[in-house]
Amino acid sequence: MTCVYKWIIPALCFLLLLFVSPAGALAAAAEAVATGATAAEATAAEATAAGAAATADAVAAAEEGTGLSFSAGIGEVNDGVDFIGLLDNLILMGKYKHVSSVTFLRPRPTASSWTQPPTAYEEKAEAILWRVMGEEEEDGALTLLSEYVIDSRRFHSTDRWLDYNYLKSEIRAWLNGPFLQNAFSAVEYRALLETNVVQKMWDPEKNDWVSGSFTALWGRANPSEHTTVFPKIARHDKVYLPWREYASTVFHWDAGNLSSEAYRISGEAAQVRLRNQMTETDTGNDIRALSRSPMPESSNHILPASDTVYSDGNYTVSSYGIRPIIKLDPARVLYAEKQEEHFCFTLLDEEIALLPIAANGKAVAPGDRLSLLDKKNLIIETLAPGRQTLAYKVVRDKDGAREIVAHGAGAADKVTIPLLKQGDYALYIWAQNDEAPVAGGSYPLFCRLSIYTEPLKRSKPETGTASITQSMGAALLGRKDDRS
């Protein structure tokens, strides 16, 4: 009987701890070994404990959200930039003459006019406002979605209304051709990353994603003319469209076409609006959003933003708005500054050169360590005047993260760094071109900066105090002599 209890009690303890917590499960595994369980039983206990811990880790990761996998370190261009703080915020990048009006026409002018063209644009190109959506599958990029409709275009300009191929579409060619080349400056263009864009097809008859050939619902009478193979991958794109769930108004911003809640476009960002960051130009009632998703129930398989259908006969004749998506390389972000309701970037620009500089009159080389009294300013000067502004940022560790504690720009040949508290910092200095909406900066010169406090001077002892000390010493010596 004693032998039976010897095994039952540890087993019950193990099960109890297993249900309480993963940590308890690990403890139970150790307890099983300590109480004399067999090797097989101990191994089983360890495996169960590991499984419980893994499940807990997975739940914790899901609750935490997607987050960002990239972070900058000391000496890197983007050291100190708060990318977490940018999530779901707005930034300015690129310029475009936003569409300002779309007119709903009846009847349609021609059989190929599946959508109506825009009827007016802004008078001049305005900065494009983007919403920072996050990172996709830890790809090291920051995904940005246009906050407003920038233009109104069709998927195809011909009557190939059953051609579902996004790879060969006119809209993809336009996004990665004229739009990409004209809307972004050279420094912005170099900061945009290429990605592979997946186009998948949902078969409503099978209630599943298509893996292989799919024949258009309207074209089954002549399958050879209306069959497309899915999924398709558009490779090396810098600009792309969102995708939409079949027969719904749910948008997703990921390039991989994954059915994940983390990539859903929700709230106000899902609305279709004709507006830039300066002026609201239209209510957007007659414009819908275009996606890369093949939609057999829609003309040109383009994506309505709502279930409302404006039609003339059997054809949809509403316009379709473009809300592009881009991916930004975080390694090229020198600085992000909050201005009113949006952020502005300073991006790395290799075409700008930083001239040799001096700190408080002494030449500075990359990697140098500068020491400065906490009551003195640090004056940075170029040894020769340049055309760009001289800029800097000061970064330090705070609660396990990197934080920019000072930033500024001065003249072309001089900038003064304000007083800093005692401690160790990383100092970055670069030449900057202040073009709007995105400034360009040279590769920064990095050096370490130590701020110290001047030690207190020792005061001389007063004469009276010294005499008293000497007298006490003599008295003690006299007592010692008496004892001897």
CSV table of C-alpha atoms in Angstrom, one decimal:
chain,number,residue,atom,x,y,z
A,1,MET,CA,0.0,0.0,0.0
A,2,THR,CA,2.9,2.4,0.9
A,3,CYS,CA,4.3,1.7,-2.6
A,4,VAL,CA,1.0,2.7,-4.3
A,5,TYR,CA,0.8,6.0,-2.4
A,6,LYS,CA,4.4,6.6,-3.4
A,7,TRP,CA,3.4,6.9,-7.0
A,8,ILE,CA,-0.2,8.2,-6.8
A,9,ILE,CA,0.6,11.3,-4.6
A,10,PRO,CA,3.3,12.7,-7.0
A,11,ALA,CA,1.0,12.0,-10.0
A,12,LEU,CA,-1.9,14.0,-8.4
A,13,CYS,CA,0.4,16.8,-7.5
A,14,PHE,CA,1.7,16.9,-11.1
A,15,LEU,CA,-1.9,17.1,-12.5
A,16,LEU,CA,-2.9,19.9,-10.1
A,17,LEU,CA,0.2,22.0,-10.9
A,18,LEU,CA,-0.4,21.4,-14.6
A,19,PHE,CA,-3.8,22.9,-14.5
A,20,VAL,CA,-2.7,25.8,-12.4
A,21,SER,CA,0.1,27.2,-14.6
A,22,PRO,CA,2.8,26.3,-17.1
A,23,ALA,CA,5.4,27.1,-14.4
A,24,GLY,CA,3.6,24.7,-12.1
A,25,ALA,CA,3.8,22.0,-14.8
A,26,LEU,CA,7.6,22.5,-15.0
A,27,ALA,CA,7.8,22.2,-11.3
A,28,ALA,CA,5.7,19.0,-11.4
A,29,ALA,CA,8.1,17.5,-13.9
A,30,ALA,CA,11.0,18.2,-11.5
A,31,GLU,CA,9.0,16.8,-8.6
A,32,ALA,CA,8.3,13.6,-10.6
A,33,VAL,CA,12.0,13.0,-11.0
A,34,ALA,CA,12.8,13.9,-7.4
A,35,THR,CA,10.2,11.5,-5.9
A,36,GLY,CA,11.6,8.5,-7.7
A,37,ALA,CA,9.4,8.3,-10.8
A,38,THR,CA,10.7,6.2,-13.7
A,39,ALA,CA,12.6,7.8,-16.6
A,40,ALA,CA,9.6,7.3,-18.9
A,41,GLU,CA,7.2,9.0,-16.5
A,42,ALA,CA,9.6,11.9,-16.0
A,43,THR,CA,10.0,12.3,-19.7
A,44,ALA,CA,6.3,12.4,-20.2
A,45,ALA,CA,5.9,14.9,-17.5
A,46,GLU,CA,8.6,17.2,-19.1
A,47,ALA,CA,6.9,16.9,-22.5
A,48,THR,CA,3.5,17.8,-21.1
A,49,ALA,CA,5.1,20.8,-19.2
A,50,ALA,CA,6.8,22.0,-22.4
A,51,GLY,CA,3.5,21.7,-24.3
A,52,ALA,CA,1.7,23.7,-21.6
A,53,ALA,CA,4.4,26.4,-21.6
A,54,ALA,CA,4.3,26.6,-25.4
A,55,THR,CA,0.5,27.0,-25.4
A,56,ALA,CA,0.8,29.8,-22.8
A,57,ASP,CA,3.5,31.5,-24.9
A,58,ALA,CA,1.3,31.3,-28.0
A,59,VAL,CA,-1.7,32.8,-26.2
A,60,ALA,CA,0.5,35.6,-24.7
A,61,ALA,CA,1.8,36.4,-28.2
A,62,ALA,CA,-1.7,36.5,-29.6
A,63,GLU,CA,-2.9,38.9,-26.9
A,64,GLU,CA,0.2,41.1,-27.4
A,65,GLY,CA,-0.6,41.6,-31.1
A,66,THR,CA,1.6,41.7,-34.1
A,67,GLY,CA,4.1,44.4,-32.8
A,68,LEU,CA,7.3,45.2,-34.7
A,69,SER,CA,10.2,42.9,-35.0
A,70,PHE,CA,12.8,45.6,-35.8
A,71,SER,CA,14.6,47.9,-33.5
A,72,ALA,CA,17.6,50.2,-33.9
A,73,GLY,CA,20.8,49.9,-32.1
A,74,ILE,CA,23.6,52.2,-31.2
A,75,GLY,CA,25.4,53.6,-34.3
A,76,GLU,CA,22.5,52.8,-36.7
A,77,VAL,CA,20.8,55.4,-38.8
A,78,ASN,CA,17.4,55.0,-37.1
A,79,ASP,CA,18.7,54.8,-33.6
A,80,GLY,CA,16.1,56.2,-31.2
A,81,VAL,CA,13.2,56.4,-33.7
A,82,ASP,CA,10.0,55.4,-31.9
A,83,PHE,CA,8.4,53.1,-34.5
A,84,ILE,CA,5.9,51.7,-32.0
A,85,GLY,CA,4.6,55.2,-31.4
A,86,LEU,CA,4.0,55.6,-35.2
A,87,LEU,CA,1.5,52.7,-35.4
A,88,ASP,CA,-2.0,53.8,-36.5
A,89,ASN,CA,-0.7,57.4,-36.8
A,90,LEU,CA,-0.5,59.5,-40.0
A,91,ILE,CA,2.6,60.5,-41.9
A,92,LEU,CA,3.2,62.6,-45.0
A,93,MET,CA,5.1,61.2,-48.0
A,94,GLY,CA,5.0,61.9,-51.7
A,95,LYS,CA,2.8,64.4,-53.6
A,96,TYR,CA,-0.1,63.9,-55.9
A,97,LYS,CA,-3.0,65.9,-57.5
A,98,HIS,CA,-5.8,64.3,-55.5
A,99,VAL,CA,-9.1,63.5,-57.3
A,100,SER,CA,-11.6,66.0,-56.0
A,101,SER,CA,-14.8,65.1,-57.9
A,102,VAL,CA,-16.5,62.1,-59.5
A,103,THR,CA,-19.8,62.5,-61.3
A,104,PHE,CA,-22.2,59.6,-61.7
A,105,LEU,CA,-23.3,59.5,-65.3
A,106,ARG,CA,-26.3,58.0,-67.0
A,107,PRO,CA,-26.4,56.3,-69.4
A,108,ARG,CA,-22.9,54.9,-69.7
A,109,PRO,CA,-21.1,56.4,-72.7
A,110,THR,CA,-19.9,53.1,-74.1
A,111,ALA,CA,-20.1,49.4,-73.4
A,112,SER,CA,-16.5,49.4,-72.1
A,113,SER,CA,-17.3,52.2,-69.6
A,114,TRP,CA,-17.6,50.0,-66.6
A,115,THR,CA,-16.7,52.8,-64.3
A,116,GLN,CA,-16.9,56.5,-64.7
A,117,PRO,CA,-13.8,58.7,-64.8
A,118,PRO,CA,-13.0,61.5,-62.3
A,119,THR,CA,-14.2,64.9,-63.4
A,120,ALA,CA,-11.9,67.1,-61.3
A,121,TYR,CA,-8.5,67.2,-59.5
A,122,GLU,CA,-6.9,69.5,-57.0
A,123,GLU,CA,-5.3,72.6,-58.4
A,124,LYS,CA,-1.8,71.4,-57.4
A,125,ALA,CA,-0.1,68.4,-56.0
A,126,GLU,CA,-0.5,68.0,-52.3
A,127,ALA,CA,1.4,65.8,-49.9
A,128,ILE,CA,-0.1,62.3,-49.6
A,129,LEU,CA,-1.3,61.3,-46.2
A,130,TRP,CA,-0.6,57.7,-45.1
A,131,ARG,CA,-1.7,55.6,-42.2
A,132,VAL,CA,0.9,53.5,-40.5
A,133,MET,CA,-0.6,50.0,-40.4
A,134,GLY,CA,2.2,47.9,-39.0
A,135,GLU,CA,4.6,45.1,-40.0
A,136,GLU,CA,3.5,42.1,-42.0
A,137,GLU,CA,4.9,38.7,-40.9
A,138,GLU,CA,8.1,40.2,-39.5
A,139,ASP,CA,9.3,41.2,-42.9
A,140,GLY,CA,11.2,44.2,-41.5
A,141,ALA,CA,9.0,46.8,-43.3
A,142,LEU,CA,6.6,49.5,-42.1
A,143,THR,CA,3.4,49.2,-44.2
A,144,LEU,CA,1.6,52.4,-45.1
A,145,LEU,CA,-2.0,52.7,-46.5
A,146,SER,CA,-3.2,55.9,-48.2
A,147,GLU,CA,-5.6,57.6,-45.9
A,148,TYR,CA,-7.8,59.0,-48.7
A,149,VAL,CA,-8.6,58.2,-52.3
A,150,ILE,CA,-5.9,59.7,-54.5
A,151,ASP,CA,-7.4,58.9,-57.9
A,152,SER,CA,-10.2,57.0,-59.7
A,153,ARG,CA,-9.2,54.4,-62.3
A,154,ARG,CA,-10.3,51.1,-63.7
A,155,PHE,CA,-8.8,47.7,-63.3
A,156,HIS,CA,-8.7,47.3,-67.1
A,157,SER,CA,-9.5,50.0,-69.7
A,158,THR,CA,-11.0,47.4,-72.1
A,159,ASP,CA,-14.0,45.1,-72.1
A,160,ARG,CA,-12.0,42.2,-70.7
A,161,TRP,CA,-14.4,42.1,-67.8
A,162,LEU,CA,-13.7,38.5,-66.9
A,163,ASP,CA,-9.9,38.8,-66.9
A,164,TYR,CA,-9.1,38.3,-63.2
A,165,ASN,CA,-5.3,38.6,-63.6
A,166,TYR,CA,-3.9,41.4,-61.4
A,167,LEU,CA,-0.4,40.7,-62.7
A,168,LYS,CA,-1.4,41.9,-66.2
A,169,SER,CA,-3.8,44.5,-65.1
A,170,GLU,CA,-3.6,48.1,-66.2
A,171,ILE,CA,-3.9,49.3,-62.6
A,172,ARG,CA,-0.8,47.4,-61.4
A,173,ALA,CA,1.2,48.8,-64.3
A,174,TRP,CA,0.0,52.3,-63.5
A,175,LEU,CA,0.8,52.0,-59.7
A,176,ASN,CA,4.3,50.7,-60.3
A,177,GLY,CA,4.9,53.0,-63.3
A,178,PRO,CA,3.6,56.5,-63.7
A,179,PHE,CA,2.3,56.9,-60.1
A,180,LEU,CA,5.5,55.5,-58.5
A,181,GLN,CA,7.8,57.6,-60.7
A,182,ASN,CA,5.8,60.9,-60.4
A,183,ALA,CA,4.5,60.9,-56.8
A,184,PHE,CA,7.8,60.2,-55.0
A,185,SER,CA,11.1,62.1,-54.8
A,186,ALA,CA,14.4,60.2,-55.3
A,187,VAL,CA,15.0,59.9,-51.5
A,188,GLU,CA,11.4,58.6,-50.9
A,189,TYR,CA,11.7,56.2,-53.8
A,190,ARG,CA,14.8,54.6,-52.4
A,191,ALA,CA,13.1,54.2,-49.0
A,192,LEU,CA,10.3,52.1,-50.5
A,193,LEU,CA,10.8,48.3,-50.3
A,194,GLU,CA,9.8,45.8,-53.0
A,195,THR,CA,7.5,43.0,-52.0
A,196,ASN,CA,5.7,40.0,-53.5
A,197,VAL,CA,1.9,40.6,-53.8
A,198,VAL,CA,-0.4,37.6,-53.7
A,199,GLN,CA,-3.7,37.5,-55.5
A,200,LYS,CA,-6.0,34.7,-54.4
A,201,MET,CA,-9.4,33.7,-55.7
A,202,TRP,CA,-12.4,32.6,-53.6
A,203,ASP,CA,-14.7,30.0,-55.2
A,204,PRO,CA,-18.2,30.6,-53.9
A,205,GLU,CA,-19.4,27.2,-55.1
A,206,LYS,CA,-16.7,25.3,-53.2
A,207,ASN,CA,-16.7,27.8,-50.3
A,208,ASP,CA,-12.9,27.7,-50.4
A,209,TRP,CA,-9.8,29.4,-51.8
A,210,VAL,CA,-8.9,28.3,-55.3
A,211,SER,CA,-5.7,26.4,-55.8
A,212,GLY,CA,-5.4,25.9,-59.5
A,213,SER,CA,-7.7,26.9,-62.4
A,214,PHE,CA,-10.9,28.9,-61.9
A,215,THR,CA,-13.5,29.5,-64.5
A,216,ALA,CA,-15.5,32.8,-64.3
A,217,LEU,CA,-19.0,32.4,-63.0
A,218,TRP,CA,-20.3,34.3,-66.1
A,219,GLY,CA,-18.1,32.5,-68.5
A,220,ARG,CA,-18.8,28.8,-67.9
A,221,ALA,CA,-20.4,28.5,-71.3
A,222,ASN,CA,-17.0,29.0,-72.9
A,223,PRO,CA,-14.4,28.0,-70.2
A,224,SER,CA,-11.3,28.3,-72.4
A,225,GLU,CA,-11.8,32.1,-72.6
A,226,HIS,CA,-12.6,32.7,-69.0
A,227,THR,CA,-10.3,30.4,-67.0
A,228,THR,CA,-7.5,31.8,-64.7
A,229,VAL,CA,-5.1,29.9,-62.5
A,230,PHE,CA,-4.8,31.0,-58.8
A,231,PRO,CA,-3.0,32.0,-56.7
A,232,LYS,CA,-0.9,34.5,-58.6
A,233,ILE,CA,2.1,36.4,-57.3
A,234,ALA,CA,3.1,39.9,-58.5
A,235,ARG,CA,6.8,40.0,-57.8
A,236,HIS,CA,9.0,43.0,-56.9
A,237,ASP,CA,6.2,45.6,-56.6
A,238,LYS,CA,6.6,48.8,-54.6
A,239,VAL,CA,3.0,49.8,-54.7
A,240,TYR,CA,-0.1,47.6,-54.6
A,241,LEU,CA,-3.8,47.6,-53.7
A,242,PRO,CA,-5.6,46.1,-50.7
A,243,TRP,CA,-7.6,42.9,-51.0
A,244,ARG,CA,-11.2,42.2,-50.1
A,245,GLU,CA,-13.0,39.2,-48.6
A,246,TYR,CA,-15.5,37.7,-51.0
A,247,ALA,CA,-19.0,39.3,-51.0
A,248,SER,CA,-18.2,41.6,-48.1
A,249,THR,CA,-16.9,45.0,-47.2
A,250,VAL,CA,-13.9,43.8,-45.3
A,251,PHE,CA,-10.5,45.1,-46.5
A,252,HIS,CA,-7.1,43.7,-45.7
A,253,TRP,CA,-3.8,45.6,-46.1
A,254,ASP,CA,-1.3,42.7,-46.2
A,255,ALA,CA,0.5,41.8,-49.4
A,256,GLY,CA,0.4,38.0,-48.6
A,257,ASN,CA,-3.4,37.8,-48.9
A,258,LEU,CA,-3.6,36.0,-45.5
A,259,SER,CA,-6.9,35.6,-43.7
A,260,SER,CA,-5.8,37.2,-40.5
A,261,GLU,CA,-7.7,39.6,-38.2
A,262,ALA,CA,-4.4,41.5,-37.6
A,263,TYR,CA,-4.4,42.8,-41.2
A,264,ARG,CA,-8.0,44.0,-41.4
A,265,ILE,CA,-8.6,47.6,-42.2
A,266,SER,CA,-11.2,48.8,-39.8
A,267,GLY,CA,-12.9,52.0,-38.5
A,268,GLU,CA,-12.5,55.3,-40.3
A,269,ALA,CA,-9.6,54.1,-42.3
A,270,ALA,CA,-11.9,51.7,-44.2
A,271,GLN,CA,-14.1,54.6,-45.4
A,272,VAL,CA,-13.7,55.8,-49.0
A,273,ARG,CA,-13.2,59.6,-49.0
A,274,LEU,CA,-12.1,62.2,-51.5
A,275,ARG,CA,-9.9,64.3,-49.4
A,276,ASN,CA,-6.3,65.2,-48.9
A,277,GLN,CA,-4.8,66.5,-45.6
A,278,MET,CA,-5.6,70.1,-46.6
A,279,THR,CA,-9.2,70.1,-47.8
A,280,GLU,CA,-12.3,67.9,-47.8
A,281,THR,CA,-13.4,67.9,-51.4
A,282,ASP,CA,-16.2,65.4,-51.7
A,283,THR,CA,-18.5,63.2,-49.6
A,284,GLY,CA,-17.4,60.2,-51.6
A,285,ASN,CA,-20.9,58.9,-52.0
A,286,ASP,CA,-20.3,57.9,-55.7
A,287,ILE,CA,-16.9,56.4,-55.3
A,288,ARG,CA,-15.9,53.0,-54.1
A,289,ALA,CA,-12.5,51.4,-53.4
A,290,LEU,CA,-10.6,49.2,-55.9
A,291,SER,CA,-8.9,46.0,-54.8
A,292,ARG,CA,-6.7,43.4,-56.4
A,293,SER,CA,-9.1,40.7,-55.4
A,294,PRO,CA,-11.0,38.9,-58.2
A,295,MET,CA,-14.7,39.5,-57.7
A,296,PRO,CA,-16.8,37.5,-60.1
A,297,GLU,CA,-20.0,39.3,-59.0
A,298,SER,CA,-18.6,42.7,-60.0
A,299,SER,CA,-17.7,44.3,-63.3
A,300,ASN,CA,-13.9,44.0,-63.9
A,301,HIS,CA,-13.9,42.1,-60.6
A,302,ILE,CA,-13.3,45.4,-58.9
A,303,LEU,CA,-14.2,46.0,-55.3
A,304,PRO,CA,-17.2,47.9,-54.0
A,305,ALA,CA,-16.7,49.6,-50.6
A,306,SER,CA,-20.3,48.9,-49.8
A,307,ASP,CA,-23.1,46.7,-51.0
A,308,THR,CA,-24.8,49.6,-52.7
A,309,VAL,CA,-24.8,49.2,-56.5
A,310,TYR,CA,-25.2,52.1,-58.9
A,311,SER,CA,-26.2,50.5,-62.2
A,312,ASP,CA,-27.5,51.2,-65.7
A,313,GLY,CA,-29.2,48.0,-66.7
A,314,ASN,CA,-26.9,45.2,-65.6
A,315,TYR,CA,-23.7,47.1,-65.5
A,316,THR,CA,-22.0,48.9,-62.6
A,317,VAL,CA,-21.2,52.4,-63.6
A,318,SER,CA,-19.8,53.9,-60.4
A,319,SER,CA,-16.2,55.1,-60.1
A,320,TYR,CA,-13.6,53.2,-58.3
A,321,GLY,CA,-11.1,54.9,-56.0
A,322,ILE,CA,-7.4,54.1,-55.6
A,323,ARG,CA,-6.0,53.8,-52.1
A,324,PRO,CA,-2.4,52.5,-52.6
A,325,ILE,CA,-0.2,50.6,-50.2
A,326,ILE,CA,3.6,51.0,-49.8
A,327,LYS,CA,6.2,49.5,-47.6
A,328,LEU,CA,8.8,51.8,-46.0
A,329,ASP,CA,12.3,50.7,-45.0
A,330,PRO,CA,12.7,51.6,-41.3
A,331,ALA,CA,16.5,51.4,-41.6
A,332,ARG,CA,16.4,54.7,-43.7
A,333,VAL,CA,14.5,56.8,-41.1
A,334,LEU,CA,16.8,59.3,-39.4
A,335,TYR,CA,14.0,61.1,-37.6
A,336,ALA,CA,10.2,61.3,-37.2
A,337,GLU,CA,8.8,64.6,-36.0
A,338,LYS,CA,5.2,65.2,-34.9
A,339,GLN,CA,3.6,68.2,-36.6
A,340,GLU,CA,0.0,69.0,-35.8
A,341,GLU,CA,-2.0,65.8,-36.6
A,342,HIS,CA,0.7,63.9,-38.6
A,343,PHE,CA,4.4,63.0,-38.6
A,344,CYS,CA,7.1,64.1,-41.0
A,345,PHE,CA,10.2,62.0,-41.8
A,346,THR,CA,13.9,62.7,-42.4
A,347,LEU,CA,15.1,59.9,-44.6
A,348,LEU,CA,18.6,58.8,-45.5
A,349,ASP,CA,19.8,60.4,-48.7
A,350,GLU,CA,23.2,59.1,-50.0
A,351,GLU,CA,23.5,62.1,-52.4
A,352,ILE,CA,24.0,64.5,-49.5
A,353,ALA,CA,27.6,64.6,-48.1
A,354,LEU,CA,28.5,65.7,-44.6
A,355,LEU,CA,31.5,68.0,-44.5
A,356,PRO,CA,34.2,67.5,-41.9
A,357,ILE,CA,33.1,68.9,-38.5
A,358,ALA,CA,34.5,70.2,-35.2
A,359,ALA,CA,33.0,70.1,-31.7
A,360,ASN,CA,33.9,73.1,-29.6
A,361,GLY,CA,36.8,73.8,-31.9
A,362,LYS,CA,38.2,70.3,-32.0
A,363,ALA,CA,37.9,68.0,-35.1
A,364,VAL,CA,35.6,65.1,-34.7
A,365,ALA,CA,36.0,61.7,-36.4
A,366,PRO,CA,33.4,58.8,-36.5
A,367,GLY,CA,33.4,56.8,-33.3
A,368,ASP,CA,35.1,59.5,-31.2
A,369,ARG,CA,34.1,59.9,-27.5
A,370,LEU,CA,33.3,63.5,-26.5
A,371,SER,CA,33.3,64.5,-22.8
A,372,LEU,CA,31.6,67.7,-21.7
A,373,LEU,CA,30.8,69.5,-18.5
A,374,ASP,CA,27.1,69.6,-17.8
A,375,LYS,CA,27.1,73.4,-17.7
A,376,LYS,CA,28.5,73.9,-21.1
A,377,ASN,CA,26.9,73.9,-24.6
A,378,LEU,CA,28.3,71.7,-27.4
A,379,ILE,CA,28.8,73.7,-30.6
A,380,ILE,CA,29.1,71.7,-33.8
A,381,GLU,CA,30.6,73.4,-36.8
A,382,THR,CA,31.6,72.5,-40.3
A,383,LEU,CA,35.1,73.3,-41.4
A,384,ALA,CA,33.7,74.6,-44.7
A,385,PRO,CA,30.2,76.0,-45.4
A,386,GLY,CA,27.8,73.7,-47.2
A,387,ARG,CA,24.4,74.1,-48.9
A,388,GLN,CA,22.5,71.9,-46.4
A,389,THR,CA,21.4,72.5,-42.9
A,390,LEU,CA,23.4,70.9,-40.1
A,391,ALA,CA,21.2,68.7,-37.9
A,392,TYR,CA,21.7,66.3,-35.0
A,393,LYS,CA,19.9,63.9,-32.6
A,394,VAL,CA,21.0,62.8,-29.1
A,395,VAL,CA,19.9,59.3,-28.0
A,396,ARG,CA,20.2,57.4,-24.8
A,397,ASP,CA,18.9,54.2,-23.1
A,398,LYS,CA,15.7,54.5,-21.1
A,399,ASP,CA,13.9,51.5,-19.6
A,400,GLY,CA,15.4,49.1,-22.0
A,401,ALA,CA,14.6,51.2,-25.1
A,402,ARG,CA,16.4,53.8,-27.1
A,403,GLU,CA,15.0,57.4,-26.7
A,404,ILE,CA,15.8,60.6,-28.6
A,405,VAL,CA,16.3,63.3,-25.9
A,406,ALA,CA,17.4,66.1,-28.1
A,407,HIS,CA,17.1,67.0,-31.8
A,408,GLY,CA,17.6,70.2,-33.8
A,409,ALA,CA,18.9,71.9,-36.9
A,410,GLY,CA,20.9,75.1,-37.3
A,411,ALA,CA,22.6,77.0,-40.0
A,412,ALA,CA,24.6,75.4,-42.8
A,413,ASP,CA,27.8,75.7,-40.9
A,414,LYS,CA,26.9,75.6,-37.2
A,415,VAL,CA,24.4,74.1,-34.7
A,416,THR,CA,24.4,74.3,-30.9
A,417,ILE,CA,23.3,71.3,-28.8
A,418,PRO,CA,21.6,72.4,-25.6
A,419,LEU,CA,22.6,71.5,-22.1
A,420,LEU,CA,22.2,67.8,-21.2
A,421,LYS,CA,22.0,66.0,-17.9
A,422,GLN,CA,24.9,63.9,-16.6
A,423,GLY,CA,25.1,60.6,-18.4
A,424,ASP,CA,26.2,58.7,-21.5
A,425,TYR,CA,24.6,59.4,-24.9
A,426,ALA,CA,24.9,58.6,-28.6
A,427,LEU,CA,25.3,61.7,-30.8
A,428,TYR,CA,24.4,61.7,-34.5
A,429,ILE,CA,25.2,64.7,-36.8
A,430,TRP,CA,24.2,65.0,-40.4
A,431,ALA,CA,23.7,67.4,-43.3
A,432,GLN,CA,20.0,67.9,-44.1
A,433,ASN,CA,18.0,69.0,-47.1
A,434,ASP,CA,14.8,70.5,-45.8
A,435,GLU,CA,12.5,69.7,-48.7
A,436,ALA,CA,8.8,69.0,-47.9
A,437,PRO,CA,7.1,66.8,-47.1
A,438,VAL,CA,10.2,64.5,-46.5
A,439,ALA,CA,13.6,65.9,-45.7
A,440,GLY,CA,16.8,64.1,-46.8
A,441,GLY,CA,19.8,63.6,-44.6
A,442,SER,CA,23.3,62.4,-45.2
A,443,TYR,CA,24.8,59.4,-43.5
A,444,PRO,CA,25.2,60.6,-39.9
A,445,LEU,CA,28.5,60.9,-38.1
A,446,PHE,CA,28.2,58.9,-34.9
A,447,CYS,CA,30.1,59.5,-31.7
A,448,ARG,CA,29.7,58.8,-28.0
A,449,LEU,CA,29.0,61.7,-25.7
A,450,SER,CA,29.6,61.7,-21.9
A,451,ILE,CA,28.2,64.5,-19.8
A,452,TYR,CA,29.9,64.8,-16.4
A,453,THR,CA,29.4,67.0,-13.3
A,454,GLU,CA,32.3,69.1,-12.0
A,455,PRO,CA,33.5,67.7,-8.7
A,456,LEU,CA,33.1,69.8,-5.6
A,457,LYS,CA,36.3,71.6,-4.4
A,458,ARG,CA,37.6,70.6,-0.9
A,459,SER,CA,37.5,73.4,1.6
A,460,LYS,CA,40.5,74.0,3.9
A,461,PRO,CA,39.9,73.3,7.6
A,462,GLU,CA,39.5,76.3,9.9
A,463,THR,CA,42.4,77.3,12.2
A,464,GLY,CA,40.3,76.9,15.3
A,465,THR,CA,39.3,73.5,14.4
A,466,ALA,CA,42.8,72.4,13.7
A,467,SER,CA,44.0,73.6,17.1
A,468,ILE,CA,41.3,71.8,18.9
A,469,THR,CA,42.2,68.6,17.1
A,470,GLN,CA,45.9,69.0,17.9
A,471,SER,CA,45.1,69.6,21.6
A,472,MET,CA,42.9,66.5,21.8
A,473,GLY,CA,45.7,64.5,20.3
A,474,ALA,CA,48.3,65.8,22.8
A,475,ALA,CA,45.9,65.1,25.7
A,476,LEU,CA,45.5,61.5,24.6
A,477,LEU,CA,49.2,61.0,24.2
A,478,GLY,CA,49.7,62.4,27.7
A,479,ARG,CA,47.2,60.0,29.2
A,480,LYS,CA,48.9,57.1,27.5
A,481,ASP,CA,52.2,58.2,29.0
A,482,ASP,CA,50.7,58.4,32.5
A,483,ARG,CA,49.4,54.8,32.2
A,484,SER,CA,52.8,53.6,31.2
